[in-house]
Amino acid sequence: MSSSRRPIYFNTTAATEKCDFPTVQGLTQFHQSLTGYAPTALTPLPSLAQELGVRAVLVKDESNRLGLPSFKVLGASWGCYRAIAAYLGLPTTVTLEEMSARSKEKGVILFAATKGNHGRAVASMARILGIESRIYVSESMDDATRGRISGEGAEIVAINGDYDQAVLEALRVSGEVESGLLIQDTALEGYEEVPAWIVEGYGTMMAEIEGQVADMGLEVTTMVTPVGVGSLANTVATFCKSRNTPIAVVAVEPDTAACLQASLLAGELTPIDTSRTIMDGMDCGTVSTTAWPNLKRLVDASVTVSCYESHREVEYLASQSISAGPCGSASLAALRRLATTKGSWLNKDSVVILLSTEGPRDYPIPLDVSIDDSVELTSMLTKINSSNPTLSLADGAGESQICDYLAAWFAHRGMEVHRIETIPGRPSVVGVLRGAGGGKSLMFNGHVDTVSLASYEKDPLSGAIGTRDGQQVVLGRGSLDMKGGLAAALAAVATAKASCYPLRGDVIVAAVSDEEDASQGTQDLLAAGWRADAAVVPEPTSGVIAHAHKGFVWVEVSILGVAAHGSNHVGGVDAILHAGWFLRALEEYQQRLPVDDVLGPATLHCGLIQGGEEASSYPAKCTVTIEFRTIPGQTEESIVRDIQALLEDIQKENPRFRFAEPKATLSRPAHKIESNHPLINKVAECAAEAMGSRPLVQSVPFWCDAALLSSVGIPSVVFGPSGHGLHGKEEWVEVESLQHMQGTFTKLIRDFCA
């Protein structure tokens, strides 16, 4: 288990809280009137109880509730029944047959927003009543989930946004439609009655549990409930604290959607941005306003779990013949964590109820985000295909999957997570370890994209640890360039968080897209306003501290001719031949390029030349693309001016020479800070302690994102691990070098941000 992970939130005052749990007249009879009603199983897990050192662990299995694979239908059905009865002025003893007839007569339409199970339950109730339903979902919802909802007869409305935005859209549209009723378990200001009825509906489950436990001769001491918007958790909390001997309440949420814990820590209702989770039913950024006051007061512990932990418990429950989806297994993941955490009240007399809220379903198998070690992290990141789609011969995978992993990695540790995605499918992720304030901030900037996998000789995504040249290495595309350096930075941040060493300054890890092509990620990062007092770019420098590198400018020059038949020497003008005049002038100009005391001479070369259509015609145009490798003082504008002057001089000498205005198609600045800059000295000092010797400080020949950081006033150095095979047929990064980098970065965080 990661020692840097987000801690459990304990509310010690909840143990003595008491509240009422009112009996809802007609609720049990209503559910019993529905076809297929039967109490769901409460299954003991004696081997798990023995393992955890408690008296009993009992799983309330909601994998088949009224023919649907989730508990949601209990609340949704009662909410629909009460809302329609109230709208039509019917008593709460009305039969479903009479309600159906009156609803059809009035043209009632049910609306809901959903991540899956709630919307399906509302649609099922609409089907039973023979009326329409419209279910709002995020456009990211998979086709299989949509199909299960539409299979109940619902109309699916996909919106460009997340679950919370779908709720707001369903609320808006339902208010504009005559006889439209919103059946939502999320309470909002001015919309609280229906969510309260939905909460009441879950009372049937509580009554079942109480009767089943009594039949076993046991007394419940702890109940673990998933949260989501908080409707079920609200029912659980009020039920548990209404008993003669109050029952401890444990709330569980995904690391990446911990809206309840965020609110508990803030002391007020706090909406959050969520990121991807396999626990879809809990992917909610806002706690229901009706649930919040009770949860704030009554929840004893708030636990967050990773997708990987939830997946492992799906497998465990299956081995015990209990069918569960990842939302259902989250309760067990939370219990395991609570049982091994200091401050837990669990003991040999504890009787624990786990609410397993959904049945099995398909989901992508998640990766383990608990890893804190730089070598293991490098291996994990290398296994994720993040090939740059603008470079790959075959379609590159892009950065979405690796950014999802990193967002979950940050969230697992309770760090701030920010996703930047100005171009769909090309995200960057920023994780922030906040200091106490008043200190200097440090950024680690590492790109997550790789070059194409096509040129790799063996398995480019192996991430295997092997031996090359007598060294232990991590193998795979991107292991060196530059997932290894990024992993070392992540491991250092995890170490800093786990050590609880007091930091005043913030530590920022920017995992950026597209560095291998156009550096879209770092440009997006800077445009979004991210800044720091210093930055380290852990590109592979073989343990050398790089304080300078050249920039580059691509300039496109088109020499113009006149197209004509090859026999028409009078009318035709040969653009390719005239390009020779320009190339000769360019060669002379090359000799006059400036020289830097550190980076050496600026250079140029002709990277591309294109012209002509066929051998039998005079070419109308010849285009030459020149790459300039630049030093400080050279700019895109100055270089284009120089090329324009060259072309004009040629035209004076040869009046038939014509050209289009030269244009820069891509440019990046040079990077240079003094070799004795305080940042250089601090990095060198930390490296000497971690590596046993002070590293060299020198320039490097390649370009990287450090130049973009420096251009906005962030002093930056390039310093990363050793390895072999950049962009080659086999690539690896040295294990010892990764460990040295992790040690250096850990010391740097402590010293710089103290």
mmCIF file with all atom_site columns, N, CA, C and O in Angstrom, residues 549-588:
data_model
loop_
_atom_site.group_PDB
_atom_site.id
_atom_site.type_symbol
_atom_site.label_atom_id
_atom_site.label_alt_id
_atom_site.label_comp_id
_atom_site.label_asym_id
_atom_site.label_entity_id
_atom_site.label_seq_id
_atom_site.pdbx_PDB_ins_code
_atom_site.Cartn_x
_atom_site.Cartn_y
_atom_site.Cartn_z
_atom_site.occupancy
_atom_site.B_iso_or_equiv
_atom_site.pdbx_formal_charge
_atom_site.auth_seq_id
_atom_site.auth_comp_id
_atom_site.auth_asym_id
_atom_site.auth_atom_id
_atom_site.pdbx_PDB_model_num
ATOM 1   N N  . HIS A 1 549 ? 20.469 24.871 -24.634 1.00 0.00 ? 549 HIS A N  1
ATOM 2   C CA . HIS A 1 549 ? 20.333 24.153 -25.902 1.00 0.00 ? 549 HIS A CA 1
ATOM 3   C C  . HIS A 1 549 ? 19.840 25.115 -26.971 1.00 0.00 ? 549 HIS A C  1
ATOM 4   O O  . HIS A 1 549 ? 19.262 26.163 -26.675 1.00 0.00 ? 549 HIS A O  1
ATOM 5   N N  . LYS A 1 550 ? 20.084 24.772 -28.212 1.00 0.00 ? 550 LYS A N  1
ATOM 6   C CA . LYS A 1 550 ? 19.685 25.630 -29.316 1.00 0.00 ? 550 LYS A CA 1
ATOM 7   C C  . LYS A 1 550 ? 18.171 25.570 -29.530 1.00 0.00 ? 550 LYS A C  1
ATOM 8   O O  . LYS A 1 550 ? 17.509 24.614 -29.131 1.00 0.00 ? 550 LYS A O  1
ATOM 9   N N  . GLY A 1 551 ? 17.679 26.618 -30.181 1.00 0.00 ? 551 GLY A N  1
ATOM 10  C CA . GLY A 1 551 ? 16.303 26.608 -30.646 1.00 0.00 ? 551 GLY A CA 1
ATOM 11  C C  . GLY A 1 551 ? 16.263 26.214 -32.108 1.00 0.00 ? 551 GLY A C  1
ATOM 12  O O  . GLY A 1 551 ? 17.272 25.780 -32.685 1.00 0.00 ? 551 GLY A O  1
ATOM 13  N N  . PHE A 1 552 ? 15.103 26.336 -32.721 1.00 0.00 ? 552 PHE A N  1
ATOM 14  C CA . PHE A 1 552 ? 15.024 26.068 -34.154 1.00 0.00 ? 552 PHE A CA 1
ATOM 15  C C  . PHE A 1 552 ? 13.913 26.886 -34.793 1.00 0.00 ? 552 PHE A C  1
ATOM 16  O O  . PHE A 1 552 ? 12.956 27.293 -34.140 1.00 0.00 ? 552 PHE A O  1
ATOM 17  N N  . VAL A 1 553 ? 14.114 27.155 -36.082 1.00 0.00 ? 553 VAL A N  1
ATOM 18  C CA . VAL A 1 553 ? 13.110 27.840 -36.896 1.00 0.00 ? 553 VAL A CA 1
ATOM 19  C C  . VAL A 1 553 ? 13.041 27.125 -38.232 1.00 0.00 ? 553 VAL A C  1
ATOM 20  O O  . VAL A 1 553 ? 14.077 26.851 -38.854 1.00 0.00 ? 553 VAL A O  1
ATOM 21  N N  . TRP A 1 554 ? 11.841 26.780 -38.669 1.00 0.00 ? 554 TRP A N  1
ATOM 22  C CA . TRP A 1 554 ? 11.643 26.217 -39.997 1.00 0.00 ? 554 TRP A CA 1
ATOM 23  C C  . TRP A 1 554 ? 11.115 27.321 -40.915 1.00 0.00 ? 554 TRP A C  1
ATOM 24  O O  . TRP A 1 554 ? 10.087 27.953 -40.609 1.00 0.00 ? 554 TRP A O  1
ATOM 25  N N  . VAL A 1 555 ? 11.823 27.548 -42.002 1.00 0.00 ? 555 VAL A N  1
ATOM 26  C CA . VAL A 1 555 ? 11.429 28.587 -42.957 1.00 0.00 ? 555 VAL A CA 1
ATOM 27  C C  . VAL A 1 555 ? 11.158 27.945 -44.313 1.00 0.00 ? 555 VAL A C  1
ATOM 28  O O  . VAL A 1 555 ? 11.982 27.169 -44.822 1.00 0.00 ? 555 VAL A O  1
ATOM 29  N N  . GLU A 1 556 ? 10.019 28.283 -44.881 1.00 0.00 ? 556 GLU A N  1
ATOM 30  C CA . GLU A 1 556 ? 9.625  27.749 -46.190 1.00 0.00 ? 556 GLU A CA 1
ATOM 31  C C  . GLU A 1 556 ? 9.808  28.841 -47.247 1.00 0.00 ? 556 GLU A C  1
ATOM 32  O O  . GLU A 1 556 ? 9.276  29.941 -47.104 1.00 0.00 ? 556 GLU A O  1
ATOM 33  N N  . VAL A 1 557 ? 10.575 28.503 -48.284 1.00 0.00 ? 557 VAL A N  1
ATOM 34  C CA . VAL A 1 557 ? 10.857 29.450 -49.371 1.00 0.00 ? 557 VAL A CA 1
ATOM 35  C C  . VAL A 1 557 ? 10.399 28.832 -50.688 1.00 0.00 ? 557 VAL A C  1
ATOM 36  O O  . VAL A 1 557 ? 10.813 27.716 -51.026 1.00 0.00 ? 557 VAL A O  1
ATOM 37  N N  . SER A 1 558 ? 9.557  29.549 -51.418 1.00 0.00 ? 558 SER A N  1
ATOM 38  C CA . SER A 1 558 ? 9.084  29.059 -52.722 1.00 0.00 ? 558 SER A CA 1
ATOM 39  C C  . SER A 1 558 ? 9.650  29.930 -53.841 1.00 0.00 ? 558 SER A C  1
ATOM 40  O O  . SER A 1 558 ? 9.426  31.149 -53.874 1.00 0.00 ? 558 SER A O  1
ATOM 41  N N  . ILE A 1 559 ? 10.413 29.287 -54.714 1.00 0.00 ? 559 ILE A N  1
ATOM 42  C CA . ILE A 1 559 ? 10.933 29.944 -55.920 1.00 0.00 ? 559 ILE A CA 1
ATOM 43  C C  . ILE A 1 559 ? 9.923  29.713 -57.034 1.00 0.00 ? 559 ILE A C  1
ATOM 44  O O  . ILE A 1 559 ? 9.487  28.573 -57.260 1.00 0.00 ? 559 ILE A O  1
ATOM 45  N N  . LEU A 1 560 ? 9.558  30.770 -57.749 1.00 0.00 ? 560 LEU A N  1
ATOM 46  C CA . LEU A 1 560 ? 8.479  30.700 -58.727 1.00 0.00 ? 560 LEU A CA 1
ATOM 47  C C  . LEU A 1 560 ? 9.016  30.683 -60.153 1.00 0.00 ? 560 LEU A C  1
ATOM 48  O O  . LEU A 1 560 ? 9.924  31.444 -60.495 1.00 0.00 ? 560 LEU A O  1
ATOM 49  N N  . GLY A 1 561 ? 8.471  29.786 -60.981 1.00 0.00 ? 561 GLY A N  1
ATOM 50  C CA . GLY A 1 561 ? 8.783  29.742 -62.409 1.00 0.00 ? 561 GLY A CA 1
ATOM 51  C C  . GLY A 1 561 ? 7.521  29.959 -63.212 1.00 0.00 ? 561 GLY A C  1
ATOM 52  O O  . GLY A 1 561 ? 6.528  30.493 -62.716 1.00 0.00 ? 561 GLY A O  1
ATOM 53  N N  . VAL A 1 562 ? 7.544  29.507 -64.443 1.00 0.00 ? 562 VAL A N  1
ATOM 54  C CA . VAL A 1 562 ? 6.361  29.549 -65.310 1.00 0.00 ? 562 VAL A CA 1
ATOM 55  C C  . VAL A 1 562 ? 6.193  28.161 -65.919 1.00 0.00 ? 562 VAL A C  1
ATOM 56  O O  . VAL A 1 562 ? 7.109  27.656 -66.588 1.00 0.00 ? 562 VAL A O  1
ATOM 57  N N  . ALA A 1 563 ? 5.046  27.547 -65.666 1.00 0.00 ? 563 ALA A N  1
ATOM 58  C CA . ALA A 1 563 ? 4.808  26.212 -66.198 1.00 0.00 ? 563 ALA A CA 1
ATOM 59  C C  . ALA A 1 563 ? 4.670  26.270 -67.715 1.00 0.00 ? 563 ALA A C  1
ATOM 60  O O  . ALA A 1 563 ? 4.035  27.165 -68.265 1.00 0.00 ? 563 ALA A O  1
ATOM 61  N N  . ALA A 1 564 ? 5.276  25.289 -68.379 1.00 0.00 ? 564 ALA A N  1
ATOM 62  C CA . ALA A 1 564 ? 5.178  25.216 -69.841 1.00 0.00 ? 564 ALA A CA 1
ATOM 63  C C  . ALA A 1 564 ? 5.619  23.839 -70.290 1.00 0.00 ? 564 ALA A C  1
ATOM 64  O O  . ALA A 1 564 ? 6.261  23.092 -69.533 1.00 0.00 ? 564 ALA A O  1
ATOM 65  N N  . HIS A 1 565 ? 5.274  23.480 -71.536 1.00 0.00 ? 565 HIS A N  1
ATOM 66  C CA . HIS A 1 565 ? 5.741  22.230 -72.126 1.00 0.00 ? 565 HIS A CA 1
ATOM 67  C C  . HIS A 1 565 ? 7.258  22.256 -72.188 1.00 0.00 ? 565 HIS A C  1
ATOM 68  O O  . HIS A 1 565 ? 7.874  23.309 -72.375 1.00 0.00 ? 565 HIS A O  1
ATOM 69  N N  . GLY A 1 566 ? 7.861  21.087 -72.033 1.00 0.00 ? 566 GLY A N  1
ATOM 70  C CA . GLY A 1 566 ? 9.313  21.029 -72.031 1.00 0.00 ? 566 GLY A CA 1
ATOM 71  C C  . GLY A 1 566 ? 9.953  21.541 -73.304 1.00 0.00 ? 566 GLY A C  1
ATOM 72  O O  . GLY A 1 566 ? 11.133 21.913 -73.311 1.00 0.00 ? 566 GLY A O  1
ATOM 73  N N  . SER A 1 567 ? 9.178  21.605 -74.405 1.00 0.00 ? 567 SER A N  1
ATOM 74  C CA . SER A 1 567 ? 9.734  22.100 -75.673 1.00 0.00 ? 567 SER A CA 1
ATOM 75  C C  . SER A 1 567 ? 9.647  23.616 -75.796 1.00 0.00 ? 567 SER A C  1
ATOM 76  O O  . SER A 1 567 ? 10.214 24.205 -76.714 1.00 0.00 ? 567 SER A O  1
ATOM 77  N N  . ASN A 1 568 ? 8.920  24.263 -74.841 1.00 0.00 ? 568 ASN A N  1
ATOM 78  C CA . ASN A 1 568 ? 8.680  25.708 -74.940 1.00 0.00 ? 568 ASN A CA 1
ATOM 79  C C  . ASN A 1 568 ? 9.710  26.456 -74.114 1.00 0.00 ? 568 ASN A C  1
ATOM 80  O O  . ASN A 1 568 ? 9.436  26.964 -73.042 1.00 0.00 ? 568 ASN A O  1
ATOM 81  N N  . HIS A 1 569 ? 10.922 26.545 -74.652 1.00 0.00 ? 569 HIS A N  1
ATOM 82  C CA . HIS A 1 569 ? 11.980 27.183 -73.886 1.00 0.00 ? 569 HIS A CA 1
ATOM 83  C C  . HIS A 1 569 ? 11.818 28.693 -73.807 1.00 0.00 ? 569 HIS A C  1
ATOM 84  O O  . HIS A 1 569 ? 12.419 29.353 -72.971 1.00 0.00 ? 569 HIS A O  1
ATOM 85  N N  . VAL A 1 570 ? 10.959 29.239 -74.653 1.00 0.00 ? 570 VAL A N  1
ATOM 86  C CA . VAL A 1 570 ? 10.736 30.681 -74.631 1.00 0.00 ? 570 VAL A CA 1
ATOM 87  C C  . VAL A 1 570 ? 9.754  31.048 -73.512 1.00 0.00 ? 570 VAL A C  1
ATOM 88  O O  . VAL A 1 570 ? 9.961  31.986 -72.751 1.00 0.00 ? 570 VAL A O  1
ATOM 89  N N  . GLY A 1 571 ? 8.665  30.266 -73.390 1.00 0.00 ? 571 GLY A N  1
ATOM 90  C CA . GLY A 1 571 ? 7.634  30.589 -72.399 1.00 0.00 ? 571 GLY A CA 1
ATOM 91  C C  . GLY A 1 571 ? 7.907  30.026 -71.025 1.00 0.00 ? 571 GLY A C  1
ATOM 92  O O  . GLY A 1 571 ? 7.429  30.564 -70.019 1.00 0.00 ? 571 GLY A O  1
ATOM 93  N N  . GLY A 1 572 ? 8.628  28.918 -70.930 1.00 0.00 ? 572 GLY A N  1
ATOM 94  C CA . GLY A 1 572 ? 8.827  28.277 -69.642 1.00 0.00 ? 572 GLY A CA 1
ATOM 95  C C  . GLY A 1 572 ? 9.947  28.908 -68.831 1.00 0.00 ? 572 GLY A C  1
ATOM 96  O O  . GLY A 1 572 ? 10.956 29.358 -69.388 1.00 0.00 ? 572 GLY A O  1
ATOM 97  N N  . VAL A 1 573 ? 9.757  28.959 -67.533 1.00 0.00 ? 573 VAL A N  1
ATOM 98  C CA . VAL A 1 573 ? 10.788 29.413 -66.594 1.00 0.00 ? 573 VAL A CA 1
ATOM 99  C C  . VAL A 1 573 ? 10.963 28.312 -65.546 1.00 0.00 ? 573 VAL A C  1
ATOM 100 O O  . VAL A 1 573 ? 10.006 27.927 -64.884 1.00 0.00 ? 573 VAL A O  1
ATOM 101 N N  . ASP A 1 574 ? 12.182 27.824 -65.404 1.00 0.00 ? 574 ASP A N  1
ATOM 102 C CA . ASP A 1 574 ? 12.472 26.655 -64.571 1.00 0.00 ? 574 ASP A CA 1
ATOM 103 C C  . ASP A 1 574 ? 12.682 27.063 -63.109 1.00 0.00 ? 574 ASP A C  1
ATOM 104 O O  . ASP A 1 574 ? 13.739 27.589 -62.740 1.00 0.00 ? 574 ASP A O  1
ATOM 105 N N  . ALA A 1 575 ? 11.674 26.814 -62.268 1.00 0.00 ? 575 ALA A N  1
ATOM 106 C CA . ALA A 1 575 ? 11.759 27.184 -60.848 1.00 0.00 ? 575 ALA A CA 1
ATOM 107 C C  . ALA A 1 575 ? 12.845 26.391 -60.123 1.00 0.00 ? 575 ALA A C  1
ATOM 108 O O  . ALA A 1 575 ? 13.519 26.921 -59.236 1.00 0.00 ? 575 ALA A O  1
ATOM 109 N N  . ILE A 1 576 ? 13.021 25.131 -60.501 1.00 0.00 ? 576 ILE A N  1
ATOM 110 C CA . ILE A 1 576 ? 14.029 24.303 -59.820 1.00 0.00 ? 576 ILE A CA 1
ATOM 111 C C  . ILE A 1 576 ? 15.433 24.811 -60.127 1.00 0.00 ? 576 ILE A C  1
ATOM 112 O O  . ILE A 1 576 ? 16.294 24.896 -59.240 1.00 0.00 ? 576 ILE A O  1
ATOM 113 N N  . LEU A 1 577 ? 15.663 25.164 -61.383 1.00 0.00 ? 577 LEU A N  1
ATOM 114 C CA . LEU A 1 577 ? 16.972 25.702 -61.766 1.00 0.00 ? 577 LEU A CA 1
ATOM 115 C C  . LEU A 1 577 ? 17.247 27.008 -61.039 1.00 0.00 ? 577 LEU A C  1
ATOM 116 O O  . LEU A 1 577 ? 18.346 27.234 -60.529 1.00 0.00 ? 577 LEU A O  1
ATOM 117 N N  . HIS A 1 578 ? 16.225 27.864 -60.968 1.00 0.00 ? 578 HIS A N  1
ATOM 118 C CA . HIS A 1 578 ? 16.402 29.138 -60.260 1.00 0.00 ? 578 HIS A CA 1
ATOM 119 C C  . HIS A 1 578 ? 16.608 28.916 -58.760 1.00 0.00 ? 578 HIS A C  1
ATOM 120 O O  . HIS A 1 578 ? 17.233 29.747 -58.090 1.00 0.00 ? 578 HIS A O  1
ATOM 121 N N  . ALA A 1 579 ? 16.073 27.812 -58.222 1.00 0.00 ? 579 ALA A N  1
ATOM 122 C CA . ALA A 1 579 ? 16.298 27.517 -56.811 1.00 0.00 ? 579 ALA A CA 1
ATOM 123 C C  . ALA A 1 579 ? 17.785 27.324 -56.525 1.00 0.00 ? 579 ALA A C  1
ATOM 124 O O  . ALA A 1 579 ? 18.248 27.568 -55.406 1.00 0.00 ? 579 ALA A O  1
ATOM 125 N N  . GLY A 1 580 ? 18.531 26.920 -57.547 1.00 0.00 ? 580 GLY A N  1
ATOM 126 C CA . GLY A 1 580 ? 19.970 26.773 -57.375 1.00 0.00 ? 580 GLY A CA 1
ATOM 127 C C  . GLY A 1 580 ? 20.639 28.089 -57.004 1.00 0.00 ? 580 GLY A C  1
ATOM 128 O O  . GLY A 1 580 ? 21.593 28.108 -56.227 1.00 0.00 ? 580 GLY A O  1
ATOM 129 N N  . TRP A 1 581 ? 20.141 29.204 -57.592 1.00 0.00 ? 581 TRP A N  1
ATOM 130 C CA . TRP A 1 581 ? 20.667 30.516 -57.224 1.00 0.00 ? 581 TRP A CA 1
ATOM 131 C C  . TRP A 1 581 ? 20.483 30.743 -55.720 1.00 0.00 ? 581 TRP A C  1
ATOM 132 O O  . TRP A 1 581 ? 21.381 31.237 -55.039 1.00 0.00 ? 581 TRP A O  1
ATOM 133 N N  . PHE A 1 582 ? 19.294 30.405 -55.251 1.00 0.00 ? 582 PHE A N  1
ATOM 134 C CA . PHE A 1 582 ? 18.996 30.612 -53.826 1.00 0.00 ? 582 PHE A CA 1
ATOM 135 C C  . PHE A 1 582 ? 19.863 29.704 -52.949 1.00 0.00 ? 582 PHE A C  1
ATOM 136 O O  . PHE A 1 582 ? 20.385 30.135 -51.916 1.00 0.00 ? 582 PHE A O  1
ATOM 137 N N  . LEU A 1 583 ? 20.052 28.446 -53.345 1.00 0.00 ? 583 LEU A N  1
ATOM 138 C CA . LEU A 1 583 ? 20.839 27.518 -52.532 1.00 0.00 ? 583 LEU A CA 1
ATOM 139 C C  . LEU A 1 583 ? 22.301 27.966 -52.438 1.00 0.00 ? 583 LEU A C  1
ATOM 140 O O  . LEU A 1 583 ? 22.931 27.831 -51.377 1.00 0.00 ? 583 LEU A O  1
ATOM 141 N N  . ARG A 1 584 ? 22.830 28.516 -53.549 1.00 0.00 ? 584 ARG A N  1
ATOM 142 C CA . ARG A 1 584 ? 24.212 29.027 -53.496 1.00 0.00 ? 584 ARG A CA 1
ATOM 143 C C  . ARG A 1 584 ? 24.315 30.209 -52.538 1.00 0.00 ? 584 ARG A C  1
ATOM 144 O O  . ARG A 1 584 ? 25.255 30.308 -51.745 1.00 0.00 ? 584 ARG A O  1
ATOM 145 N N  . ALA A 1 585 ? 23.316 31.097 -52.587 1.00 0.00 ? 585 ALA A N  1
ATOM 146 C CA . ALA A 1 585 ? 23.323 32.256 -51.689 1.00 0.00 ? 585 ALA A CA 1
ATOM 147 C C  . ALA A 1 585 ? 23.169 31.810 -50.235 1.00 0.00 ? 585 ALA A C  1
ATOM 148 O O  . ALA A 1 585 ? 23.784 32.382 -49.323 1.00 0.00 ? 585 ALA A O  1
ATOM 149 N N  . LEU A 1 586 ? 22.349 30.770 -50.029 1.00 0.00 ? 586 LEU A N  1
ATOM 150 C CA . LEU A 1 586 ? 22.127 30.259 -48.679 1.00 0.00 ? 586 LEU A CA 1
ATOM 151 C C  . LEU A 1 586 ? 23.411 29.664 -48.113 1.00 0.00 ? 586 LEU A C  1
ATOM 152 O O  . LEU A 1 586 ? 23.722 29.822 -46.923 1.00 0.00 ? 586 LEU A O  1
ATOM 153 N N  . GLU A 1 587 ? 24.177 29.008 -48.962 1.00 0.00 ? 587 GLU A N  1
ATOM 154 C CA . GLU A 1 587 ? 25.433 28.409 -48.516 1.00 0.00 ? 587 GLU A CA 1
ATOM 155 C C  . GLU A 1 587 ? 26.415 29.486 -48.070 1.00 0.00 ? 587 GLU A C  1
ATOM 156 O O  . GLU A 1 587 ? 27.129 29.325 -47.073 1.00 0.00 ? 587 GLU A O  1
ATOM 157 N N  . GLU A 1 588 ? 26.436 30.602 -48.809 1.00 0.00 ? 588 GLU A N  1
ATOM 158 C CA . GLU A 1 588 ? 27.309 31.714 -48.407 1.00 0.00 ? 588 GLU A CA 1
ATOM 159 C C  . GLU A 1 588 ? 26.817 32.350 -47.105 1.00 0.00 ? 588 GLU A C  1
ATOM 160 O O  . GLU A 1 588 ? 27.606 32.697 -46.224 1.00 0.00 ? 588 GLU A O  1
#
